[in-house]
Coordinates of C-alpha atoms and ligand atoms in Angstrom, one line a residue:
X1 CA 22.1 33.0 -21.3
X2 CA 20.2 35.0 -23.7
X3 CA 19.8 34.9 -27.4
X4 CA 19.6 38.6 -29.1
X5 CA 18.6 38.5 -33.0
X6 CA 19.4 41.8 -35.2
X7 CA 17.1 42.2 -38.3
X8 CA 18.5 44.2 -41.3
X9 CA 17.2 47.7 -40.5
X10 CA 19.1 46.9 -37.0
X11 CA 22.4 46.7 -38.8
X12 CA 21.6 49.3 -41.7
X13 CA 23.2 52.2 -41.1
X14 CA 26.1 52.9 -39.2
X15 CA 23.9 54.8 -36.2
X16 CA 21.9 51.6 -35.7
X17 CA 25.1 49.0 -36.3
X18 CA 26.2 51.3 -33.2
X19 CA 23.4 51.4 -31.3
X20 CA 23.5 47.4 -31.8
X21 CA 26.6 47.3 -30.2
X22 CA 25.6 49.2 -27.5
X23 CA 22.8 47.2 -26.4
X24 CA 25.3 43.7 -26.9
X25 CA 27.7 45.5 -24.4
X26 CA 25.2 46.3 -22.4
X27 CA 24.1 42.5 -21.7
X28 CA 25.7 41.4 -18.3
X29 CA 25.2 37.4 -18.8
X30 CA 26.5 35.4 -21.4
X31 CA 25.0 36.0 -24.7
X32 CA 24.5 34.6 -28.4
X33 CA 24.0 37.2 -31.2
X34 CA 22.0 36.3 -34.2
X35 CA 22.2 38.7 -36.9
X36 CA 20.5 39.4 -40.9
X37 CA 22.5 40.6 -43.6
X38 CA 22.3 44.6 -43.8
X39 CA 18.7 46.3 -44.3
X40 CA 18.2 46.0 -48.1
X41 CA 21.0 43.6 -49.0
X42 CA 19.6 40.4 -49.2
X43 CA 16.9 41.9 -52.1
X44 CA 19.8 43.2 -53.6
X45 CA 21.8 40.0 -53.8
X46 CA 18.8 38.5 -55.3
X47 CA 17.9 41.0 -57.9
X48 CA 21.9 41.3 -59.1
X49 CA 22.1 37.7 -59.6
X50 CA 18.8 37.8 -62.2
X51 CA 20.7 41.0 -63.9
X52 CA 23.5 38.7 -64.2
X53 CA 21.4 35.8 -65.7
X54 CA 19.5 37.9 -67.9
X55 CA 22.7 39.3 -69.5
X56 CA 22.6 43.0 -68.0
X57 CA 26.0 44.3 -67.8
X58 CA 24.5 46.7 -65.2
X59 CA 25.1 44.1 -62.4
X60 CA 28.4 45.1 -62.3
X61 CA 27.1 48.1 -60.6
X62 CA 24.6 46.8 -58.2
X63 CA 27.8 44.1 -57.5
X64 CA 29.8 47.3 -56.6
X65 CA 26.9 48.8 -54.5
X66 CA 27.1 45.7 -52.8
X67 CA 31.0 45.7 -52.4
X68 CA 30.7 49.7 -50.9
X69 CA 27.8 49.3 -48.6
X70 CA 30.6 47.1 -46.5
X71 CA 33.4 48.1 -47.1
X72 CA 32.0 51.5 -45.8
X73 CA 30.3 50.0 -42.9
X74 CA 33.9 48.5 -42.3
X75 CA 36.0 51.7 -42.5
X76 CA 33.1 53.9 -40.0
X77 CA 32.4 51.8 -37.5
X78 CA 35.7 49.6 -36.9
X79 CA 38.4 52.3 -36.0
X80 CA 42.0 51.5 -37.7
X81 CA 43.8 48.9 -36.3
X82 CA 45.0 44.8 -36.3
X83 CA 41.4 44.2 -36.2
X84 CA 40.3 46.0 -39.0
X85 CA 42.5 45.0 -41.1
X86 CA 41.8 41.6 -40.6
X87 CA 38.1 42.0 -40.7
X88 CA 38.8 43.8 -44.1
X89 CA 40.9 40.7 -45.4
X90 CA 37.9 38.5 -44.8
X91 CA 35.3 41.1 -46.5
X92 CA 37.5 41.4 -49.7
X93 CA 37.8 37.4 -49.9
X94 CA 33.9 36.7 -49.6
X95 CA 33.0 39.9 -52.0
X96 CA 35.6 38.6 -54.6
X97 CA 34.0 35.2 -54.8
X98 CA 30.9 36.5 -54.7
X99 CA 32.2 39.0 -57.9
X100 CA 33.4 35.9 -59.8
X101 CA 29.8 33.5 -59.0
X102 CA 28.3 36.7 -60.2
X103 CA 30.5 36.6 -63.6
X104 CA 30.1 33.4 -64.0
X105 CA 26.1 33.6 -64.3
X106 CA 26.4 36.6 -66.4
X107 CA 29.0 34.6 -68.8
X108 CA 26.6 31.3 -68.8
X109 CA 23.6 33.1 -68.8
X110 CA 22.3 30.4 -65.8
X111 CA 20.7 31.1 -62.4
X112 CA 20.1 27.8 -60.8
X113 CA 18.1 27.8 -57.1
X114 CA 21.8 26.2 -55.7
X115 CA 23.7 29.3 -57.1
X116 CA 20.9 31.5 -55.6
X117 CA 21.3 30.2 -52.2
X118 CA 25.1 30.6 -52.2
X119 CA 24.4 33.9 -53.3
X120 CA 21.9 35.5 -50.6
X121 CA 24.3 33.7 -48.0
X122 CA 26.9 36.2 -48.7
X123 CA 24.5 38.4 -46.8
X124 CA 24.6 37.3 -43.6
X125 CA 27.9 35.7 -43.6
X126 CA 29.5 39.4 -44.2
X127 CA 27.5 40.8 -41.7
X128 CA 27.8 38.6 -38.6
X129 CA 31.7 38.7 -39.4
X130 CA 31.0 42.5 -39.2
X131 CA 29.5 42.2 -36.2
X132 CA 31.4 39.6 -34.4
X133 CA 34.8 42.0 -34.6
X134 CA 32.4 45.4 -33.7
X135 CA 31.4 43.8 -30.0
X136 CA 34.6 41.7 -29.8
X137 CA 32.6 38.2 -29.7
X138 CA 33.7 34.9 -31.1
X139 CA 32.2 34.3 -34.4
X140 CA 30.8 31.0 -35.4
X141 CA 29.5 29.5 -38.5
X142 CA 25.6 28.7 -38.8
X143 CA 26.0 26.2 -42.2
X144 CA 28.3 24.1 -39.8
X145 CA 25.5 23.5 -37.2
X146 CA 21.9 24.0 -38.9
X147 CA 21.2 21.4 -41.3
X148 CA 18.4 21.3 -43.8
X149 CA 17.0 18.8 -45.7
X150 CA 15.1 19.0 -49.4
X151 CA 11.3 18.0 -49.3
X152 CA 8.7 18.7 -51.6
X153 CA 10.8 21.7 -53.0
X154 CA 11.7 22.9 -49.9
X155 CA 14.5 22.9 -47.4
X156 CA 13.4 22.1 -44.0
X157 CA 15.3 21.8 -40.4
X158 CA 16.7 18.8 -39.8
X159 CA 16.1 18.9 -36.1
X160 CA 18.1 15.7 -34.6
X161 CA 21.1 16.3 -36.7
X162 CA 21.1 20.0 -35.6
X163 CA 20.6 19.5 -31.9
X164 CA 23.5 17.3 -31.8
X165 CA 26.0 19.8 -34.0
X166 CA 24.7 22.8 -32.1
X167 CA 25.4 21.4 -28.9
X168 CA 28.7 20.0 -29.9
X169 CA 29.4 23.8 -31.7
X170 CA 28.4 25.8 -28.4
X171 CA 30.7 23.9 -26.3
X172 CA 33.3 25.5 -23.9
X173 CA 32.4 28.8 -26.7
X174 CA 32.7 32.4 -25.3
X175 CA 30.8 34.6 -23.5
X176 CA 29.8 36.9 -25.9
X177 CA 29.1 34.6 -29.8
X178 CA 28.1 35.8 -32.8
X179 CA 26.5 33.4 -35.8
X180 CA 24.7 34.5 -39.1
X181 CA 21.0 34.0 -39.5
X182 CA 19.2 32.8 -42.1
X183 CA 21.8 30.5 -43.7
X184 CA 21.8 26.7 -43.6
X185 CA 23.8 23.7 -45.5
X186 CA 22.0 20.4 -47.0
X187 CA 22.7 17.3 -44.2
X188 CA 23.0 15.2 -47.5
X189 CA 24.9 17.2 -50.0
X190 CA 26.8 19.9 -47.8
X191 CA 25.3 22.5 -50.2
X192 CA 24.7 26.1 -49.0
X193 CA 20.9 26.6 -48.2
X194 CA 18.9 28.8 -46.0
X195 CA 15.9 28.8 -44.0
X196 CA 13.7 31.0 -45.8
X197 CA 13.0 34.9 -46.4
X198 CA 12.7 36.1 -42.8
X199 CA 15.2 33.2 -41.5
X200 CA 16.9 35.0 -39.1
X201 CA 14.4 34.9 -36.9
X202 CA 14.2 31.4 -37.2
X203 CA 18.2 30.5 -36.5
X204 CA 17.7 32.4 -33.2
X205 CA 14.6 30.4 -32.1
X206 CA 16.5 27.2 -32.6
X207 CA 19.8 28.2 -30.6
X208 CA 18.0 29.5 -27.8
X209 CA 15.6 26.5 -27.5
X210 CA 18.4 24.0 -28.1
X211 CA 20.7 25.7 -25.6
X212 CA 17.6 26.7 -22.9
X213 CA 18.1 30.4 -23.0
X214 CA 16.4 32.4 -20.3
X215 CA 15.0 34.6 -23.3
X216 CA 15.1 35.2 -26.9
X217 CA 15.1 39.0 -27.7
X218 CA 14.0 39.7 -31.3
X219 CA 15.4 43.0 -32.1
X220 CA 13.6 44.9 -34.8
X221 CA 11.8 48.7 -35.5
X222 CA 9.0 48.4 -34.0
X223 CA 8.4 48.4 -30.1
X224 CA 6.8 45.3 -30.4
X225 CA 3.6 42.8 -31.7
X226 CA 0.7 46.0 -32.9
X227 CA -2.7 46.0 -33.0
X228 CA -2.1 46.8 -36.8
X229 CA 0.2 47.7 -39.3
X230 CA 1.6 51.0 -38.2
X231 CA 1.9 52.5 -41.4
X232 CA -1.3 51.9 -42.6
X233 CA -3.4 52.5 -39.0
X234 CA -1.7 55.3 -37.3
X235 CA -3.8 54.6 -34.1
X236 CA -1.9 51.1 -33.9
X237 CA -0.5 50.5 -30.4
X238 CA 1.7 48.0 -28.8
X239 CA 0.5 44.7 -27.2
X240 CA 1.7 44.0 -24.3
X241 CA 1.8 40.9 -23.8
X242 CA 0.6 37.9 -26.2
X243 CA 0.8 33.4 -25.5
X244 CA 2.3 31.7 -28.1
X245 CA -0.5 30.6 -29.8
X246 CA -2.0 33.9 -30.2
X247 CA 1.0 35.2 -31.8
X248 CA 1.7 32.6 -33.7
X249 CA -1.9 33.1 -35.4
X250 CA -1.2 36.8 -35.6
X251 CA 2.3 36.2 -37.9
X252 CA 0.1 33.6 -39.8
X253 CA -2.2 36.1 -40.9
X254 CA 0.6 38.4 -41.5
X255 CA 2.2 40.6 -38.6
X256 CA 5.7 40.7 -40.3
X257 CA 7.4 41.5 -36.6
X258 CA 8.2 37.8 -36.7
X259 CA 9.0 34.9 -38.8
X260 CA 6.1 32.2 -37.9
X261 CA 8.5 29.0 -37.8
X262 CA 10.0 30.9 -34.9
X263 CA 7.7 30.4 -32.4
X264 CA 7.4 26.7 -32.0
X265 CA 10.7 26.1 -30.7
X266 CA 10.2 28.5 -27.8
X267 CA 7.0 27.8 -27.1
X268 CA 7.9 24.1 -26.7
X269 CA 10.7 24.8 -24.1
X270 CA 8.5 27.7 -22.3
X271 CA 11.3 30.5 -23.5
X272 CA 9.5 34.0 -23.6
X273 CA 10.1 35.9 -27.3
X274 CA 10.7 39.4 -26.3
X275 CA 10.2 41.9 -29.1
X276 CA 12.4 45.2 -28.9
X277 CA 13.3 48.4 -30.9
X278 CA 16.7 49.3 -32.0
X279 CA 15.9 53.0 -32.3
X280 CA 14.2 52.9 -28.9
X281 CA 16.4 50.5 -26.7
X282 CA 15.4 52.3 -23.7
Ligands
LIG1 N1 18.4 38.3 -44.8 C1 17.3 37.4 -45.0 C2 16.1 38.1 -45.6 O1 16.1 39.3 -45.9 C3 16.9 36.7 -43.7 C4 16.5 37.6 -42.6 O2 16.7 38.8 -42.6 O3 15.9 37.1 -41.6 O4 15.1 37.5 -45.8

């Protein structure tokens, strides 16, 4: 079994959403699919919600950039049919709640950080739903099965009480699975929380560690871990191969091509992290 995570610019257009779906179909073993919200979304979540709170009628636009970016994505790359339509039922529930949390902070003129997190969830939880019907895989729910706790201001994996509802969530599941990244509930409170900018990354580390996948394949647009950052050094190249703790001391100082958390759970369970580009799968 292998765990394959999609970052945003992987699912950000419609030509990358496909190639995504190519390279799923493409897998011959069973596989998990972890995905982010779509490029530029979760930003734009975030920066609504503070138009909202700071009284700026103009979120109602940025809400219906929001609403269109999907309900496009939707209508080009899921052809007409029982499945659409039921995919499109879902999208319209989630982006009407998420109309009314954003009028509800725009009436009471209050962000709070729990409001927040339900509102970059919406993110990934449209996506992976958009996903899930695109390569005909069974969808399941991250907040049910990664639990976070609060400490010292932040939400952190609650790693016994995950192990055990991942394992119980995986069970007898399909071949082909697809689950948001990112998101996360509160072990205590049930509340919607998330792992973090970057997350995604994370969510996959932890299912393939938990469930001893052969690989974990971080999907992304770049070919892989660089010598620099390619848009500042043109002369950057690929690395070909890296151990754990080197690259975990590379993301510390800053490589973005991974989320730093990410590596420990591999590297304690000996999975290789292979790093691969969407607009060059081959
Ligand atoms: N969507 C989240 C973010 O932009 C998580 C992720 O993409 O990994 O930070």
């Amino acid at each position: 079994m292998k765990v394959l995570k999609f970052g945003g610019s992987s699912v950000g257009s419609v030509n990358s959403i496909l190639s995504v779906k190519k390279i799923v179909e493409a897998v011959e073993e069973p596989v998990i699919v972890v995905v982010s919200a779509l490029g530029g979304i979760t930003d734009k979540l975030i920066n609504t919600s503070q138009m909202a709170a700071d009284g700026n009628p103009a979120y109602e636009k940025e809400y219906r950039d929001i609403l269109n970016r999907h309900i496009e994505m939707v209508y080009t790359v899921i052809p007409a049919g029982e499945a659409r339509s039921l995919l499109l039922d879902q999208v319209n529930e989630l982006l009407s709640e998420l109309k009314n949390i954003y009028q509800g902070i725009f009436l009471i003129r209050d962000l709070s950080p729990k409001t927040s997190a339900t509102i970059v969830s919406y993110g990934e939880r449209l996506s992976s739903i958009i996903l899930a019907t695109l390569v005909d895989a069974q969808w399941m729910d991250a907040r049910s099965f990664i639990k976070t706790e609060k400490k010292h201001h932040k939400h952190v994996l609650v790693q016994d009480a995950t192990s055990e509802l991942l394992h119980k969530a995986f069970e007898g599941c399909a071949e082909r699975v697809v689950a948001p990244g990112f998101i996360a509930t509160d072990i205590n409170t049930g509340e919607i929380t998330n792992l973090g900018r970057g997350g995604s990354d994370y969510t996959a580390a932890i299912i393939a560690a938990e469930l001893g996948a052969a690989e974990l394949e971080i999907w992304t647009d770049v070919d892989g871990f660089m010598t620099a950052d390619p848009r500042v050094i043109s002369s950057a190249y690929v690395i070909d191969q890296l151990s754990y703790v080197e690259a975990t001391e590379l993301c510390n100082f800053g490589a973005k091509v991974v989320y730093p958390p990410t590596i420990y759970p591999v590297c304690h369970k000996n999975i290789p992290i292979r790093i691969k580009n969407t607009f060059r799968p081959e």
